[in-house]
PDB file of C-alpha atoms in Angstrom:
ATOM      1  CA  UNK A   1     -52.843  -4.950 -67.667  1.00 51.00           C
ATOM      2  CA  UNK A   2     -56.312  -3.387 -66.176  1.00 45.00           C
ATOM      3  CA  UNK A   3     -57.997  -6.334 -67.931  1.00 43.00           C
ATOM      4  CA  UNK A   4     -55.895  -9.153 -66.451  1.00 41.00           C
ATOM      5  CA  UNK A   5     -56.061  -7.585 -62.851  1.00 44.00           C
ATOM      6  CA  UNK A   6     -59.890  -6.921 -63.327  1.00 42.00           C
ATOM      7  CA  UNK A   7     -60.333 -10.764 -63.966  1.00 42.00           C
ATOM      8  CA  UNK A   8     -58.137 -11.956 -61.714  1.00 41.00           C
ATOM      9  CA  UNK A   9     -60.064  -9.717 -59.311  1.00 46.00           C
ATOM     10  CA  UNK A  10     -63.375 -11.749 -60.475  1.00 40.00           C
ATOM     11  CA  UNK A  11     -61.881 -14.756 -60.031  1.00 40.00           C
ATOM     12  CA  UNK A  12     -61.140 -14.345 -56.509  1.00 39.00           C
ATOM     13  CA  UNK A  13     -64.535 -12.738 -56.050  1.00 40.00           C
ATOM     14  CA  UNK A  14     -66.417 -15.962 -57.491  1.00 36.00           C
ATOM     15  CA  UNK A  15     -63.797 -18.068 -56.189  1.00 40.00           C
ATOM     16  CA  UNK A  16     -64.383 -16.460 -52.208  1.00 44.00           C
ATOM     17  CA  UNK A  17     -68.449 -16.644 -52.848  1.00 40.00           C
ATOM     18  CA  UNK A  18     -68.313 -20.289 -54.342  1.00 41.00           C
ATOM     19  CA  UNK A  19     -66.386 -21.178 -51.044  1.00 41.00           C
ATOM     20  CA  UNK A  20     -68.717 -19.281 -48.912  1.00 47.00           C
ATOM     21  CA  UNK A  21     -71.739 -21.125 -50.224  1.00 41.00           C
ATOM     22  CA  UNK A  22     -69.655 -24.932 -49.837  1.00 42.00           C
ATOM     23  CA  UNK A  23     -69.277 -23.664 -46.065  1.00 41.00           C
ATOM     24  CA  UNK A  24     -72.581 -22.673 -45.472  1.00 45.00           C
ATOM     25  CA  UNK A  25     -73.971 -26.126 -46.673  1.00 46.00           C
ATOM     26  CA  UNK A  26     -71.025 -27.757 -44.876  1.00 46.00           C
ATOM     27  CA  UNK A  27     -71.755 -26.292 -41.647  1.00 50.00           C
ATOM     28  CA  UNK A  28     -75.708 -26.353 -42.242  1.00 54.00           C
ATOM     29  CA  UNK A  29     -75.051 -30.756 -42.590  1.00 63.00           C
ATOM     30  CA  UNK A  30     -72.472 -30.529 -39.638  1.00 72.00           C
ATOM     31  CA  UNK A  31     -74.884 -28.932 -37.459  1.00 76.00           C
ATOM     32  CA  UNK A  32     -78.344 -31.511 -38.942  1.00 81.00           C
ATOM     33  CA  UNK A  33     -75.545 -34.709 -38.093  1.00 82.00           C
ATOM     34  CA  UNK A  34     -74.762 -32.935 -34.911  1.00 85.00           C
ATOM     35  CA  UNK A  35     -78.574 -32.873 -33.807  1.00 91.00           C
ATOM     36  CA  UNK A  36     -79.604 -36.497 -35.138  1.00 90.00           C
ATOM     37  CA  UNK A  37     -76.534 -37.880 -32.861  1.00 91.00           C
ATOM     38  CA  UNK A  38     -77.478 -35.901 -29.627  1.00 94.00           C
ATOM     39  CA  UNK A  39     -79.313 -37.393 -26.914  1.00 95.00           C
ATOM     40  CA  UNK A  40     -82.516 -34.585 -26.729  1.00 96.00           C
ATOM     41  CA  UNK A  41     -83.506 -35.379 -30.945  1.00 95.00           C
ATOM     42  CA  UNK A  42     -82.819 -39.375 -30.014  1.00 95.00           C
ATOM     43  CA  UNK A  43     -84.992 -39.647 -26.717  1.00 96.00           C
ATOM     44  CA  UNK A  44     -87.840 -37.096 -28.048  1.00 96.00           C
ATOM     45  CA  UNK A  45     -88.271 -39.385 -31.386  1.00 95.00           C
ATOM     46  CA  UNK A  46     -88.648 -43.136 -29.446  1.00 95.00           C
ATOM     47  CA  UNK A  47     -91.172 -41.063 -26.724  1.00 95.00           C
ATOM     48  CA  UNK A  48     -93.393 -39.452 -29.735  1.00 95.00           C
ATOM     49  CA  UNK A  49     -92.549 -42.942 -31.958  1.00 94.00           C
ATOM     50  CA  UNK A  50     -93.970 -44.725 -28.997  1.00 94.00           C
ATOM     51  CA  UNK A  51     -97.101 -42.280 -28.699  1.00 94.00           C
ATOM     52  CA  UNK A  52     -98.044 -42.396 -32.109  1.00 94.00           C
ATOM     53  CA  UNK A  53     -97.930 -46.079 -32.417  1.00 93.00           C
ATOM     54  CA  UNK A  54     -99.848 -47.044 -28.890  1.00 95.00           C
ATOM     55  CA  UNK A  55    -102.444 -44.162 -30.362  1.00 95.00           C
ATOM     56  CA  UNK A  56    -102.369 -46.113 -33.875  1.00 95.00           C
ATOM     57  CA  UNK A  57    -102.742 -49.806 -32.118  1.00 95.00           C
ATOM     58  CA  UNK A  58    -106.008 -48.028 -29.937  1.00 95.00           C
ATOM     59  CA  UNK A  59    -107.151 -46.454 -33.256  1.00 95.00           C
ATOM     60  CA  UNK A  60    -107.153 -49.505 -34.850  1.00 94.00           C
ATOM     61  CA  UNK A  61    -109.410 -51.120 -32.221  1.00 95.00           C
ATOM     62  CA  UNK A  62    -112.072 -49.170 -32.849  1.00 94.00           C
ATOM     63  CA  UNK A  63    -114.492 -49.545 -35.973  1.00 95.00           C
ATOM     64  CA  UNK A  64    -114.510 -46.848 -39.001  1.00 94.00           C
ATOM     65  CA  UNK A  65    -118.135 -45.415 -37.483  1.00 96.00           C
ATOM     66  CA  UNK A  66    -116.093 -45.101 -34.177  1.00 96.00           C
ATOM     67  CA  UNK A  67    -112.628 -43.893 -35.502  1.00 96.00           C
ATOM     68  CA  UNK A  68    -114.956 -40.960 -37.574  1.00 96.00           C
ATOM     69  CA  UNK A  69    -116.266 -40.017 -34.463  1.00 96.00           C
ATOM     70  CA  UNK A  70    -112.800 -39.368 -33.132  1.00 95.00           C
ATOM     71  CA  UNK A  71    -111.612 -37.385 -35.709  1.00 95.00           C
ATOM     72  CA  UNK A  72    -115.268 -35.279 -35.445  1.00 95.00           C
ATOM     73  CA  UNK A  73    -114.018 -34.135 -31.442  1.00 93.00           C
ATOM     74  CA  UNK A  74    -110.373 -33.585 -32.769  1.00 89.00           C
ATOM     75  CA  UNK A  75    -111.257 -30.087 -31.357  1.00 87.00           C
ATOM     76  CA  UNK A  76    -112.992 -31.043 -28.214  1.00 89.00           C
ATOM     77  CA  UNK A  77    -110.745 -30.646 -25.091  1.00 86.00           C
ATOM     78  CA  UNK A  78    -113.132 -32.274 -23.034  1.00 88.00           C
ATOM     79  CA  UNK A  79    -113.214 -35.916 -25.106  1.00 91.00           C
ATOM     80  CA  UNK A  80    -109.521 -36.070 -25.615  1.00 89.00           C
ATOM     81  CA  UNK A  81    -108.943 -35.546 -22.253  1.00 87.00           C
ATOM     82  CA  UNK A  82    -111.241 -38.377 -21.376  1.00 89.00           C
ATOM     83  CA  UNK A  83    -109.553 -40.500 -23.640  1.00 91.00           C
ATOM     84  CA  UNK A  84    -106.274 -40.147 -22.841  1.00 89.00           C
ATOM     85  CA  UNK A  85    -107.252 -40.839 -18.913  1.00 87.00           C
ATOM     86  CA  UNK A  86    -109.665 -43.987 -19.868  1.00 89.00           C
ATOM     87  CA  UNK A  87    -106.853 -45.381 -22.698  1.00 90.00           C
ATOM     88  CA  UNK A  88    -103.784 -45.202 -20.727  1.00 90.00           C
ATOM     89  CA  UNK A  89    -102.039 -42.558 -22.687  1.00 91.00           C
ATOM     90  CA  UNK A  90    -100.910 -40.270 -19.624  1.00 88.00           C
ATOM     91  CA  UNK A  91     -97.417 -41.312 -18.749  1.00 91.00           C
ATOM     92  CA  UNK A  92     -96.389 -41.590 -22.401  1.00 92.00           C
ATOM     93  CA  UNK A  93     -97.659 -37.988 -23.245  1.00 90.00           C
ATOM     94  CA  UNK A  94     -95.734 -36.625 -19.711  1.00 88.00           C
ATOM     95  CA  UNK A  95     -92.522 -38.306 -21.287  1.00 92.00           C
ATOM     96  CA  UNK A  96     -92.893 -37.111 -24.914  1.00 92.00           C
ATOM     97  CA  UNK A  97     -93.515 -33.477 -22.775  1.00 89.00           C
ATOM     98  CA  UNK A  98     -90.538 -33.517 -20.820  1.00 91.00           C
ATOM     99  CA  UNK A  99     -88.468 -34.548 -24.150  1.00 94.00           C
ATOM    100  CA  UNK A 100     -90.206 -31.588 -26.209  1.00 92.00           C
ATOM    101  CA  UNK A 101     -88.377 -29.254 -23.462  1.00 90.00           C
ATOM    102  CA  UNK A 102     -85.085 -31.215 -23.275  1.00 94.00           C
ATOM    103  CA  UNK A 103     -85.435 -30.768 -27.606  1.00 94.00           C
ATOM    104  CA  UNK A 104     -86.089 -27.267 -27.442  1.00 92.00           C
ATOM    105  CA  UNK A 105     -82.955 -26.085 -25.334  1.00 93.00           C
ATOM    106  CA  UNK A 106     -80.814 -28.045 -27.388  1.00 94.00           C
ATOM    107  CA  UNK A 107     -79.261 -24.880 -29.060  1.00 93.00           C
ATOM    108  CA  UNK A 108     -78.072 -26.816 -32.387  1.00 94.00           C
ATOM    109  CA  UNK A 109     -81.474 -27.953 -32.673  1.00 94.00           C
ATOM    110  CA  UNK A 110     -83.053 -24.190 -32.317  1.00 93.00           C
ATOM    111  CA  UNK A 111     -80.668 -23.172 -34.337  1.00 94.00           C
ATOM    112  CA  UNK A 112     -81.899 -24.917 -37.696  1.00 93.00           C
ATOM    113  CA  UNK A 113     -84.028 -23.280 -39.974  1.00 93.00           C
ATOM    114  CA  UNK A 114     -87.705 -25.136 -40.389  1.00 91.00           C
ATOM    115  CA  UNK A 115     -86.683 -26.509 -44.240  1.00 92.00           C
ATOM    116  CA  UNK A 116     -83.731 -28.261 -41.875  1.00 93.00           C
ATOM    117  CA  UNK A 117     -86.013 -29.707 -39.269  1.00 92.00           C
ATOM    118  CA  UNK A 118     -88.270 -31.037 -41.965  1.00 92.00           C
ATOM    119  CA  UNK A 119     -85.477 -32.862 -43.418  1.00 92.00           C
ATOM    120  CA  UNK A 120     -84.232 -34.477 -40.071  1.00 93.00           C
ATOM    121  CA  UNK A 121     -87.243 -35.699 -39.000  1.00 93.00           C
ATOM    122  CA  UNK A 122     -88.179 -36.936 -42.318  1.00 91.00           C
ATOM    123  CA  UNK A 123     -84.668 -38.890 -42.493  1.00 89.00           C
ATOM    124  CA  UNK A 124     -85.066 -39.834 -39.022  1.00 90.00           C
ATOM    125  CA  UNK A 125     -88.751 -40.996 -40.121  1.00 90.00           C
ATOM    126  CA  UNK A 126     -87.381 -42.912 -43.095  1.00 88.00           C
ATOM    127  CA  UNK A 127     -84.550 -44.322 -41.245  1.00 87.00           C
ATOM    128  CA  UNK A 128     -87.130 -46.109 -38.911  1.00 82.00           C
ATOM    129  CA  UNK A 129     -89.165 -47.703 -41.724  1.00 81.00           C
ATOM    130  CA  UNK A 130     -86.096 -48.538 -43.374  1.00 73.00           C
ATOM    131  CA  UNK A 131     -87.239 -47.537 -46.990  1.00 59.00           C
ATOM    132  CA  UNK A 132     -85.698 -48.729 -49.931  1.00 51.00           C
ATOM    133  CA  UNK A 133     -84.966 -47.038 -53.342  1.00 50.00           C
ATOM    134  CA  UNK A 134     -87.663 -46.142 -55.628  1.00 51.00           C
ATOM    135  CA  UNK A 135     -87.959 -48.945 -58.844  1.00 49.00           C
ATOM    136  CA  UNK A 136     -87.653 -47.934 -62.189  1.00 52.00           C
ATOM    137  CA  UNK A 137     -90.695 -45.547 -63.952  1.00 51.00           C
ATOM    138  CA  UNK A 138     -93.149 -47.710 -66.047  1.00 53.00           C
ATOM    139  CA  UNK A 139     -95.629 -49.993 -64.905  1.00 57.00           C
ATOM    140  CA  UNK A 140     -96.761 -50.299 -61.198  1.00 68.00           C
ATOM    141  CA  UNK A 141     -95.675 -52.957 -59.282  1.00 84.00           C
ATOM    142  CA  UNK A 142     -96.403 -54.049 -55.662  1.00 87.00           C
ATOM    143  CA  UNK A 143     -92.792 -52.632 -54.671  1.00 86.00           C
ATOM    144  CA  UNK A 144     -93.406 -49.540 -55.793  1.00 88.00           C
ATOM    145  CA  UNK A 145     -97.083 -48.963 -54.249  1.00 91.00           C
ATOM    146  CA  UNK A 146     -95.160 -49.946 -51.225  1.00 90.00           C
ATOM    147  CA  UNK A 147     -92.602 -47.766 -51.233  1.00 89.00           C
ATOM    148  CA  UNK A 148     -95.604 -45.127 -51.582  1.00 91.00           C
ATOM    149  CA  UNK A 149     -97.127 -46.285 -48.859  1.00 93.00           C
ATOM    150  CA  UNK A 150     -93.608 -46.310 -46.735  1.00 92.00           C
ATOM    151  CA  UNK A 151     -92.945 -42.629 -48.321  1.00 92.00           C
ATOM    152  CA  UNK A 152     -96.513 -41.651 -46.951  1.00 94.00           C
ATOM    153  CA  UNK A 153     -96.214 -43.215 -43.305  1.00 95.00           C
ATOM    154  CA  UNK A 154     -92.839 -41.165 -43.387  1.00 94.00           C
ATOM    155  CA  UNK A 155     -94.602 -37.937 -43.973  1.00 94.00           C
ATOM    156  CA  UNK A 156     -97.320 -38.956 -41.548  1.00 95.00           C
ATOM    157  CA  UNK A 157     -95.129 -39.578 -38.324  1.00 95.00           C
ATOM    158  CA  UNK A 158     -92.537 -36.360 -40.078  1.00 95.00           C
ATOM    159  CA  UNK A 159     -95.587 -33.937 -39.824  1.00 95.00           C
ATOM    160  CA  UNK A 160     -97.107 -35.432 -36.559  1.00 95.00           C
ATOM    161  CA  UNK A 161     -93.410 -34.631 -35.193  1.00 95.00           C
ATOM    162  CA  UNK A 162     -93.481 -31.277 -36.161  1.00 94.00           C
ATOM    163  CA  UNK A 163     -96.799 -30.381 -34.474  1.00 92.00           C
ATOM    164  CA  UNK A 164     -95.873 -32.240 -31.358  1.00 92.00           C
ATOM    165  CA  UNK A 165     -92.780 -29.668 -31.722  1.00 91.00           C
ATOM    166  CA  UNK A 166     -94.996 -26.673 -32.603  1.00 88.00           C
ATOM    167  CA  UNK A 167     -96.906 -27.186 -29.091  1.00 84.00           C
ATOM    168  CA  UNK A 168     -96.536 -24.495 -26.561  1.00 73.00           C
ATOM    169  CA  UNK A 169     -98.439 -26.243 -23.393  1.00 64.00           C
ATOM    170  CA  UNK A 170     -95.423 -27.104 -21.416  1.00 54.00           C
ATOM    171  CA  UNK A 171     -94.895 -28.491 -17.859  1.00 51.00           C
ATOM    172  CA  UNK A 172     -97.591 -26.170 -16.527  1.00 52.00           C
ATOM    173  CA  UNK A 173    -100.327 -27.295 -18.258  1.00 53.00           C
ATOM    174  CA  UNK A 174    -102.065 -30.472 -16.645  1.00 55.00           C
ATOM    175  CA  UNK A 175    -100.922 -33.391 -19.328  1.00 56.00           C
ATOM    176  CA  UNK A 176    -105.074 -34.618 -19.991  1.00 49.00           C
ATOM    177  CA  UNK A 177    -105.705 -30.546 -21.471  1.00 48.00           C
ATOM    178  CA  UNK A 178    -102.770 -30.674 -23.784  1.00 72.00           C
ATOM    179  CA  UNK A 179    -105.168 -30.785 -26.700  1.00 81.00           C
ATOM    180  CA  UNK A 180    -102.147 -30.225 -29.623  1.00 85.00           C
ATOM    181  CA  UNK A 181    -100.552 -33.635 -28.442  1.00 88.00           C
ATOM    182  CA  UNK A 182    -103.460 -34.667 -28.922  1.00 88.00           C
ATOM    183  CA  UNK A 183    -104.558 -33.763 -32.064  1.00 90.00           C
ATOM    184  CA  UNK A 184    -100.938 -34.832 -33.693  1.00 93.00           C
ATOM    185  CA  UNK A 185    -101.890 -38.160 -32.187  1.00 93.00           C
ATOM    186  CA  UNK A 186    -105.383 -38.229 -33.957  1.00 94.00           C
ATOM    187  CA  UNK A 187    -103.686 -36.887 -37.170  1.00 95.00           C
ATOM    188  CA  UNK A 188    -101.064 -39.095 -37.688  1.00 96.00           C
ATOM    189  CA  UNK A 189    -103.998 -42.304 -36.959  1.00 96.00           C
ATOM    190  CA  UNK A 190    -106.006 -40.353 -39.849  1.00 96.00           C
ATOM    191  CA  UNK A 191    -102.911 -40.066 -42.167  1.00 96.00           C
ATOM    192  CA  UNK A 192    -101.871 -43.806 -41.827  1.00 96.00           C
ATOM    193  CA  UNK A 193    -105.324 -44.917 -42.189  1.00 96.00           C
ATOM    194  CA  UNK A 194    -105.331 -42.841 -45.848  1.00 96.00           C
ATOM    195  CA  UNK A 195    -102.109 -44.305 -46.443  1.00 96.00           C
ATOM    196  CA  UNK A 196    -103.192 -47.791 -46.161  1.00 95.00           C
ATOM    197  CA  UNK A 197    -106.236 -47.083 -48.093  1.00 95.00           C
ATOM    198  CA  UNK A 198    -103.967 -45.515 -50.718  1.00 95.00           C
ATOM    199  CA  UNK A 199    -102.028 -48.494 -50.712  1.00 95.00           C
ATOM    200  CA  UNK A 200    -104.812 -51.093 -51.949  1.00 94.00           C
ATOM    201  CA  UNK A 201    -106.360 -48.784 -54.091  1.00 93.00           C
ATOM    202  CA  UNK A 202    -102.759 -49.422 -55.768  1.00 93.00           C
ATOM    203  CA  UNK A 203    -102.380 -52.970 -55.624  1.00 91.00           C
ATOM    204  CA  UNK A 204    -106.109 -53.548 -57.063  1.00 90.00           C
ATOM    205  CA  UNK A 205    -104.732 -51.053 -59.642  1.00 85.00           C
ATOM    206  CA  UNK A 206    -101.963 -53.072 -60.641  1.00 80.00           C
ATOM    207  CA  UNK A 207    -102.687 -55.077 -63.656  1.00 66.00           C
ATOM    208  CA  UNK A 208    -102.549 -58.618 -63.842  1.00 65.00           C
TER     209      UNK A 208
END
């Protein structure tokens, strides 16, 4: 009789736990849905989206000596904040600002831990470049150094994101000196370049 009420005892236990874990992932998927739906994650991914790309169409303007050079005065306040001023980036970094604080007192966003952020901005990220399932293992083929490349620009604008996020200048801080927006806009140029790169390295590696 002990036996059958210490198992039945278990049971419940494992039973109550098991539950407790489905509603902890339930709720943690709930509250990721909630934040990809709201208006704050929506508006501050089209203002940094449309950062990072004007940046990337500059970038691409300029020659690989020139784009170096860049990337050498990622840390120089003084150069970026020339830039931004002579390229016309001003009024989108003011809107991707005011969205990073709009973002940021959205309370279901605060309240997901980083591994969850990661994975929104990386769907959100993949959602944008629409990417398509993996092909089967064995030999390369052109779809599947794509997809590498599309899995690597997702990364790119998913990490760029999360610095933009990680900045603490705010409204007080004259836009021009913000030198973290800045230097997720010079990253994510420098991580699409190396994606691209990566990307014909694997189509001259496919074999004929």
């Amino acid at each position: 009789m002990n036996k059958l009420i210490l198992i039945a005892s278990a049971i419940v236990i494992i039973t109550s736990i098991f539950l407790g874990i489905q509603s902890c992932e339930s709720n943690d998927t709930d509250s990721v849905a909630s934040v990809v739906k709201s208006d704050e994650f929506i508006n501050f991914s089209m203002s940094t989206n449309t950062l990072f790309e004007k940046f990337l169409e500059y970038t691409n303007s300029l020659t690989d000596e020139e784009f170096d050079n860049l990337m050498c005065h990622i840390n120089d306040e003084e150069y970026f904040s020339d830039l931004i001023n002579k390229a016309g980036f001003e009024n989108d970094i003011k809107a991707v600002k005011k969205n990073h604080v709009r973002l940021l007192n959205n309370k279901e966003y605060m309240d997901l831990k980083i591994d969850e952020q990661i994975d929104l901005f990386k769907h959100d990220s993949e959602e944008k470049l629409k990417i398509f399932s993996p092909t089967k293992a064995g030999t390369t083929t052109a779809d599947e150094c794509m997809q590498r490349k599309l899995n690597d620009y997702a990364w790119a604008q998913t990490t760029a994101n999360l610095t933009v996020i990680g900045c603490t200048c705010m409204a007080e801080i004259v836009v021009a000196a913000c030198l973290c927006y800045a230097t997720a806009m010079a990253n994510y140029a420098n991580d699409i370049r190396l994606a691209d790169r990566a990307y014909e390295d694997c189509i001259q590696g496919i074999k004929p």
